[in-house]
Coordinates of N, CA and C in Angstrom, one line a residue:
X18 N -14.0 17.2 1.7 CA -12.7 16.7 1.9 C -11.8 17.1 0.7
X19 N -10.6 17.6 1.0 CA -9.7 17.9 -0.1 C -9.4 16.7 -0.9
X20 N -9.0 16.9 -2.2 CA -8.6 15.8 -3.0 C -7.4 15.1 -2.4
X21 N -7.4 13.8 -2.3 CA -6.3 13.0 -1.7 C -5.6 12.2 -2.7
X22 N -4.4 11.8 -2.3 CA -3.5 11.1 -3.3 C -3.8 9.6 -3.3
X23 N -3.7 9.1 -4.5 CA -3.9 7.6 -4.7 C -2.5 7.0 -5.1
X24 N -2.4 5.7 -4.7 CA -1.2 5.0 -5.2 C -1.8 3.7 -5.8
X25 N -1.0 3.1 -6.7 CA -1.4 1.9 -7.4 C -0.3 0.8 -7.0
X26 N -0.7 -0.3 -6.5 CA 0.2 -1.4 -6.1 C -0.1 -2.6 -7.0
X27 N 1.0 -3.0 -7.7 CA 0.9 -4.2 -8.6 C 1.8 -5.3 -8.0
X28 N 1.2 -6.4 -7.6 CA 2.0 -7.5 -7.0 C 2.8 -8.2 -8.1
X29 N 4.0 -8.5 -7.8 CA 4.9 -9.2 -8.7 C 5.2 -10.6 -8.2
X30 N 4.6 -11.0 -7.1 CA 4.6 -12.3 -6.5 C 3.4 -12.6 -5.7
X31 N 3.1 -13.8 -5.4 CA 2.0 -14.2 -4.6 C 2.2 -13.7 -3.1
X32 N 1.2 -13.3 -2.5 CA 1.3 -13.1 -1.0 C 1.8 -11.7 -0.6
X33 N 1.7 -10.7 -1.5 CA 2.1 -9.3 -1.2 C 1.1 -8.7 -0.2
X34 N 1.6 -8.2 0.9 CA 0.7 -7.6 2.0 C 0.7 -6.1 1.8
X35 N -0.4 -5.5 1.9 CA -0.6 -4.1 1.9 C -1.2 -3.7 3.2
X36 N -0.6 -2.9 4.0 CA -1.0 -2.6 5.4 C -1.2 -1.1 5.5
X37 N -2.5 -0.8 5.9 CA -2.8 0.6 6.2 C -2.5 1.0 7.6
X38 N -1.9 2.2 7.8 CA -1.5 2.6 9.2 C -2.3 3.9 9.5
X39 N -2.7 4.0 10.7 CA -3.6 5.2 11.1 C -2.8 6.4 11.4
X40 N -3.6 7.5 11.4 CA -3.0 8.8 11.9 C -3.2 9.0 13.4
X41 N -2.6 10.0 13.9 CA -2.8 10.3 15.3 C -1.5 10.1 16.2
X42 N -1.7 10.2 17.5 CA -0.6 10.0 18.4 C 0.0 8.6 18.4
X43 N -0.9 7.6 18.3 CA -0.4 6.2 18.2 C -0.7 5.7 16.8
X44 N 0.4 5.3 16.1 CA 0.2 4.7 14.8 C -0.1 3.2 15.0
X45 N -1.2 2.8 14.3 CA -1.7 1.4 14.5 C -2.1 0.9 13.1
X46 N -2.0 -0.5 13.0 CA -2.5 -1.1 11.8 C -4.0 -1.0 11.8
X47 N -4.7 -0.6 10.7 CA -6.1 -0.6 10.7 C -6.7 -1.4 9.5
X48 N -5.9 -1.8 8.5 CA -6.4 -2.6 7.4 C -5.3 -3.3 6.7
X49 N -5.6 -4.6 6.3 CA -4.6 -5.3 5.5 C -5.3 -6.0 4.3
X50 N -4.5 -6.1 3.3 CA -5.0 -6.8 2.1 C -3.8 -7.7 1.6
X51 N -4.1 -8.8 1.0 CA -3.1 -9.7 0.5 C -3.4 -9.8 -1.0
X52 N -2.3 -9.6 -1.8 CA -2.4 -9.6 -3.3 C -1.6 -10.8 -3.8
X53 N -2.1 -11.4 -4.9 CA -1.3 -12.4 -5.6 C -0.8 -11.8 -6.8
X54 N 0.2 -12.5 -7.4 CA 0.9 -12.0 -8.6 C 0.0 -11.5 -9.7
X55 N 0.2 -10.3 -10.2 CA -0.6 -9.7 -11.2 C -1.8 -8.9 -10.7
X56 N -2.2 -9.1 -9.4 CA -3.3 -8.3 -8.9 C -2.9 -6.9 -8.7
X57 N -3.8 -6.0 -8.8 CA -3.6 -4.6 -8.7 C -4.6 -4.0 -7.7
X58 N -4.1 -3.1 -6.8 CA -4.9 -2.5 -5.8 C -4.7 -1.0 -6.0
X59 N -5.8 -0.2 -6.0 CA -5.7 1.2 -6.0 C -6.1 1.7 -4.6
X60 N -5.1 2.4 -3.9 CA -5.3 2.8 -2.5 C -5.3 4.3 -2.4
X61 N -6.0 4.8 -1.4 CA -6.1 6.3 -1.2 C -5.7 6.6 0.2
X62 N -4.9 7.7 0.4 CA -4.6 8.2 1.7 C -5.9 9.0 2.1
X63 N -6.3 8.8 3.4 CA -7.5 9.5 3.9 C -7.3 10.1 5.2
X64 N -8.3 10.6 5.8 CA -8.2 11.2 7.2 C -7.8 10.1 8.2
X65 N -8.0 8.9 7.9 CA -7.7 7.8 8.8 C -6.4 7.1 8.4
X66 N -6.0 7.1 7.1 CA -4.8 6.4 6.7 C -3.7 7.4 6.4
X67 N -2.6 7.3 7.1 CA -1.5 8.3 6.9 C -0.3 7.6 6.2
X68 N -0.3 6.3 6.3 CA 0.9 5.6 5.7 C 0.4 4.2 5.3
X69 N 1.2 3.6 4.4 CA 1.0 2.2 3.9 C 2.3 1.5 3.9
X70 N 2.2 0.3 4.4 CA 3.4 -0.6 4.3 C 3.2 -1.7 3.3
X71 N 4.1 -1.9 2.4 CA 4.0 -2.9 1.4 C 5.1 -4.0 1.7
X72 N 4.6 -5.2 1.9 CA 5.5 -6.3 2.3 C 5.5 -7.3 1.1
X73 N 6.6 -7.6 0.5 CA 6.7 -8.5 -0.7 C 7.1 -7.7 -1.9
X74 N 7.3 -8.4 -3.0 CA 7.7 -7.8 -4.3 C 6.5 -7.2 -5.0
X75 N 6.6 -5.9 -5.2 CA 5.5 -5.2 -5.8 C 6.0 -3.9 -6.5
X76 N 5.3 -3.4 -7.4 CA 5.5 -2.1 -8.1 C 4.5 -1.1 -7.5
X77 N 5.0 0.0 -7.0 CA 4.1 1.0 -6.4 C 4.2 2.3 -7.3
X78 N 3.0 2.7 -7.9 CA 3.0 3.8 -8.7 C 2.3 5.0 -8.0
X79 N 2.9 6.2 -8.0 CA 2.3 7.3 -7.4 C 2.6 8.5 -8.3
X80 N 2.1 9.7 -7.8 CA 2.3 10.9 -8.5 C 3.8 11.3 -8.5
X81 N 4.6 10.6 -7.6 CA 6.0 10.9 -7.5 C 6.9 9.9 -8.3
X82 N 6.3 9.0 -8.9 CA 7.0 8.0 -9.7 C 6.7 6.6 -9.4
X83 N 7.6 5.7 -9.8 CA 7.4 4.2 -9.6 C 8.5 3.7 -8.7
X84 N 8.1 3.0 -7.7 CA 9.1 2.4 -6.7 C 8.8 0.9 -6.7
X85 N 9.9 0.1 -6.7 CA 9.7 -1.4 -6.5 C 10.2 -1.8 -5.2
X86 N 9.3 -2.6 -4.5 CA 9.7 -3.2 -3.2 C 10.4 -4.5 -3.5
X87 N 11.2 -5.0 -2.6 CA 11.9 -6.3 -2.8 C 11.1 -7.5 -2.3
X88 N 11.4 -8.6 -2.8 CA 10.7 -9.9 -2.4 C 10.9 -10.2 -0.9
X89 N 10.0 -10.9 -0.4 CA 10.1 -11.4 1.0 C 11.2 -12.4 1.0
X90 N 11.9 -12.5 2.1 CA 13.0 -13.5 2.3 C 12.6 -14.6 3.1

């Protein structure tokens, strides 16, 4: 398998959801994780994971820079 990209997600509040989405004709949820404030997750895009949805306030680090998601309302 070719080298794949990693992202680092750092929760800035309790209850941040990280949701992995599948590849293919029908995009589906295939994995979820819940992070509390200060927890860090290192995630990788694979042949099964084409996208990730971050719900809650978090810092997302990738080769493209740093992005902050907003808090849940």
